mmCIF file of C-alpha atoms in Angstrom:
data_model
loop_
_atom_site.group_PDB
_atom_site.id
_atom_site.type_symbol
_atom_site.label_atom_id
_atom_site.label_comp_id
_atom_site.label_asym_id
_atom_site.label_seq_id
_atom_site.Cartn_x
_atom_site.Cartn_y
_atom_site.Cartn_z
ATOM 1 C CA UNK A 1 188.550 100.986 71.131
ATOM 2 C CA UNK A 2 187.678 104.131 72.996
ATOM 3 C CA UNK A 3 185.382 103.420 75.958
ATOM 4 C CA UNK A 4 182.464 106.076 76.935
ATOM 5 C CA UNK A 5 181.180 105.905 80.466
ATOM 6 C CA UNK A 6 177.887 106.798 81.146
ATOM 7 C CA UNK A 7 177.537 109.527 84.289
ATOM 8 C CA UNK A 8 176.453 106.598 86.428
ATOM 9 C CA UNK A 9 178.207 103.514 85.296
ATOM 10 C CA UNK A 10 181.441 102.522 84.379
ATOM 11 C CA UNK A 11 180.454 100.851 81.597
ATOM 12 C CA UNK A 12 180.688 100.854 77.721
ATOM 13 C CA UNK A 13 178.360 103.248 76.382
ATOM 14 C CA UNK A 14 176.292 101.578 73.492
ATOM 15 C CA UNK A 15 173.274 101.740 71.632
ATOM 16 C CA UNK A 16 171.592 97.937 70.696
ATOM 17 C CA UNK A 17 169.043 98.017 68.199
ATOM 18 C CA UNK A 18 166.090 97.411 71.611
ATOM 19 C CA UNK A 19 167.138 100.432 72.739
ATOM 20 C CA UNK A 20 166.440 102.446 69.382
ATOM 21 C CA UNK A 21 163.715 100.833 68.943
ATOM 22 C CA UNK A 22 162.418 101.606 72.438
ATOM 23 C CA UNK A 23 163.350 105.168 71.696
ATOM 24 C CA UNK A 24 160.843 104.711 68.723
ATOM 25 C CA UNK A 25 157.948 103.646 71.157
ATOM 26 C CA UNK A 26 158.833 106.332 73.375
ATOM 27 C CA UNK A 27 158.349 108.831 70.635
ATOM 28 C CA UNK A 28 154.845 107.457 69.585
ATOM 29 C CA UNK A 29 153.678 107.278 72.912
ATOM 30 C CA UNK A 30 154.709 111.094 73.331
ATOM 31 C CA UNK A 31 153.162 112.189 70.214
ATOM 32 C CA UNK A 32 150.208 109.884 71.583
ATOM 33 C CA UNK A 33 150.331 112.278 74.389
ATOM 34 C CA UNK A 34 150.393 115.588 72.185
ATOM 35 C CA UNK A 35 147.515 114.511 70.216
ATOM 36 C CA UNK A 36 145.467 113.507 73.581
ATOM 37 C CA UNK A 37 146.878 116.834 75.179
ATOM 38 C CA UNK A 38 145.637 118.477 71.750
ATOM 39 C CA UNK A 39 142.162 116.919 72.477
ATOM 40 C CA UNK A 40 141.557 118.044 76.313
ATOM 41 C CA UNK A 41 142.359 121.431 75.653
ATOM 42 C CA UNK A 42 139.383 121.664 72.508
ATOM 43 C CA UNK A 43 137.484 119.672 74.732
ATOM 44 C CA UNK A 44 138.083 122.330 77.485
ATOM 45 C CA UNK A 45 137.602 125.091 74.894
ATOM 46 C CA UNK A 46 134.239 123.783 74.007
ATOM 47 C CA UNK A 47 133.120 123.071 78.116
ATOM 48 C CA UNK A 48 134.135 126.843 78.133
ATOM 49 C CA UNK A 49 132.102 127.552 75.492
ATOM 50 C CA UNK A 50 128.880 125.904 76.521
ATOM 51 C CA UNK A 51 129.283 126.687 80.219
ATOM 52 C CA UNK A 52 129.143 130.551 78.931
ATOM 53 C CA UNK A 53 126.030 129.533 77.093
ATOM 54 C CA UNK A 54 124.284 127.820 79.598
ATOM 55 C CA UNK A 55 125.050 130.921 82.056
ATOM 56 C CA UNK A 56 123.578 132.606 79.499
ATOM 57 C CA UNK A 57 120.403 130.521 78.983
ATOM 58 C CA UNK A 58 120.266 130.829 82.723
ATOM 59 C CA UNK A 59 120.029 134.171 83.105
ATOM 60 C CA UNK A 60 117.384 134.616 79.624
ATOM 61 C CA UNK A 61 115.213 132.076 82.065
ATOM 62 C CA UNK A 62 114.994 133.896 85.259
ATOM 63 C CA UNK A 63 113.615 136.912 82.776
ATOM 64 C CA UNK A 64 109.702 136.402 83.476
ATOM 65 C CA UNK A 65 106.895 136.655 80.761
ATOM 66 C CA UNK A 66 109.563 135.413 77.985
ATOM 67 C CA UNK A 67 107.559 133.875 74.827
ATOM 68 C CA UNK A 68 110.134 131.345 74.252
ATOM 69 C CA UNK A 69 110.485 130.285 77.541
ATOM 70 C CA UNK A 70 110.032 126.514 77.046
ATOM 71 C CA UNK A 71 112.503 126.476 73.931
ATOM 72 C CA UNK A 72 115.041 128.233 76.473
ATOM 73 C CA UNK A 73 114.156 125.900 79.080
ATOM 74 C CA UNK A 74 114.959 122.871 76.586
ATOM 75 C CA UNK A 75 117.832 124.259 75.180
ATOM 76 C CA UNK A 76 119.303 124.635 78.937
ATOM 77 C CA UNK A 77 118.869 121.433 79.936
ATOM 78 C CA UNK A 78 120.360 120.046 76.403
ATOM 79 C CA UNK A 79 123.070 122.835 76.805
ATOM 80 C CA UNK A 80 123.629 121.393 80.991
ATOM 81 C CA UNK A 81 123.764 117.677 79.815
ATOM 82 C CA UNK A 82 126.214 118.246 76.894
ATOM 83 C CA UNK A 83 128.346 119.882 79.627
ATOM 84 C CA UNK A 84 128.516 117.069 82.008
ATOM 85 C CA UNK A 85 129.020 114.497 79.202
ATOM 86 C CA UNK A 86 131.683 116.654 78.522
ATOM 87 C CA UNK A 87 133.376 117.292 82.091
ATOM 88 C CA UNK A 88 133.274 113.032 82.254
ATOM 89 C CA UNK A 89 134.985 112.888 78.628
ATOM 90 C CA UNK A 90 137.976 115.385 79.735
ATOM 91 C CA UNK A 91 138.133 113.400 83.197
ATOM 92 C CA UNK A 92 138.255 110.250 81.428
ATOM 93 C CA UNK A 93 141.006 111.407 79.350
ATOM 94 C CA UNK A 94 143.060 112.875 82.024
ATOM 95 C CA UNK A 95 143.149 109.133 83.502
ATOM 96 C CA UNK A 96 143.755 107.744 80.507
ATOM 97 C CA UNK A 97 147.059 110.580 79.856
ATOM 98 C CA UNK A 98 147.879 109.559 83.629
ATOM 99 C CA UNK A 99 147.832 105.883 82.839
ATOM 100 C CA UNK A 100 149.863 106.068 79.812
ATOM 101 C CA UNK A 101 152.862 108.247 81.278
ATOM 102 C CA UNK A 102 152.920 105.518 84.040
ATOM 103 C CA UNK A 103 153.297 102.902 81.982
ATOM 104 C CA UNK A 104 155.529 104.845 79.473
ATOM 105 C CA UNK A 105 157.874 105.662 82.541
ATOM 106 C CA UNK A 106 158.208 101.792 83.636
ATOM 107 C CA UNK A 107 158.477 101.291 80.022
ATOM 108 C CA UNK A 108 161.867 103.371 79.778
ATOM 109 C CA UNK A 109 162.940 102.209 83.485
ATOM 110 C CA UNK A 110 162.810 98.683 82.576
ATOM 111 C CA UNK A 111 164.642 99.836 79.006
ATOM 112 C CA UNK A 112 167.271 101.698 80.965
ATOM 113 C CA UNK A 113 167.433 98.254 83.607
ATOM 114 C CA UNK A 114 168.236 96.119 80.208
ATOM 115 C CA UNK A 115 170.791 98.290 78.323
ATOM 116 C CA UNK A 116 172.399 98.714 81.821
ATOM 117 C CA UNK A 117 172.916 94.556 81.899
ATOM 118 C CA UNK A 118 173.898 94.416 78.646
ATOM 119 C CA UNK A 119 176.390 97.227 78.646
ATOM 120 C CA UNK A 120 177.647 95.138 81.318
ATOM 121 C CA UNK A 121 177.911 91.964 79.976
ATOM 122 C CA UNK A 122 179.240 93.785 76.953
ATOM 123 C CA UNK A 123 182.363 95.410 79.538
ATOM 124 C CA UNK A 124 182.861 91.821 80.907
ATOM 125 C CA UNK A 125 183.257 90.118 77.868
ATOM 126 C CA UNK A 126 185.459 93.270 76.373
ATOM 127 C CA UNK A 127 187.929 91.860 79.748
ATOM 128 C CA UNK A 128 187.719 88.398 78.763
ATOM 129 C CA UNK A 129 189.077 88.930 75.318
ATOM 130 C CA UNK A 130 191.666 91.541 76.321
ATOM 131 C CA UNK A 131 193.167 88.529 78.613
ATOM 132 C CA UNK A 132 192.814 86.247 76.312
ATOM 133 C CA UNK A 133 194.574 88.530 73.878
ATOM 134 C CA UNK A 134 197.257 88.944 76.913
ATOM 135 C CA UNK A 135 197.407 85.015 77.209
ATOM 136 C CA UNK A 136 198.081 84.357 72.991
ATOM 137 C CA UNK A 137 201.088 87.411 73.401
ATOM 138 C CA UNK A 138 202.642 85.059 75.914
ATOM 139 C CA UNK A 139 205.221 82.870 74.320
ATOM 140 C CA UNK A 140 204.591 78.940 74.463
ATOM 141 C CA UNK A 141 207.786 77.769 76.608
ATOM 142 C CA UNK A 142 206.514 80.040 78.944
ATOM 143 C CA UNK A 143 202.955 78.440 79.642
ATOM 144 C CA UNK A 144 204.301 75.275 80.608
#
């Protein structure tokens, strides 16, 4: 049986069925973070958006002797409260994307800690049954 080291062991290189299935988590939880990615950047797009329009509301109000003034005036504030709700959703997700690559990275760490024991235990028993394999090639007047 061939042995692969790893760069930073010197230990069988294998793949248990936790570790693929960690891989699997690892993959949901980065297309979690595509699709949450996906959502601050429309939600970004859109504080664009009504920050332009509430510039532009801004600037309609300072006009003097408008007829709609009070509609403008209503639509501003609307406009100005929609933005901060906004700003407070895209914060809120940016600490939630922070949270989850934290706990995805001591996810994998711990992962990586595990496969590393096991590929170790793995090695030790792999020397165990080459001795023993020695010890049967051994004839029997020679163990007494």
């Amino acid at each position: 049986m061939s042995v692969i080291t790893s760069r930073y062991t010197r230990v069988p290189y294998c793949f248990p069925v936790s570790c693929i299935i960690n891989v699997f988590f690892y993959l949901q939880s980065t297309e979690e973070n595509r699709k949450n990615t996906e959502r601050l950047k429309t939600g970004d797009n859109r504080l664009l958006k009504l920050t332009e329009e509430a510039t532009k509301l801004r600037e309609l109000n300072r006009k003097r002797n408008l007829p709609e003034r009070d509609q403008l005036n209503k639509q501003l504030i609307a406009a100005t409260r929609t933005l901060h709700e906004k700003e407070k959703e895209v914060a809120e997700l940016k600490r939630r994307i922070g949270i989850l690559e934290k706990a995805l990275k001591q996810q994998v760490q711990a992962e990586v800690g595990r496969h590393r024991a096991t590929a170790r235990k793995l090695y030790n028993l792999q020397c165990d049954h080459h001795e023993l394999q020695e010890i049967l090639k051994v004839p029997p007047h020679f163990l007494n």
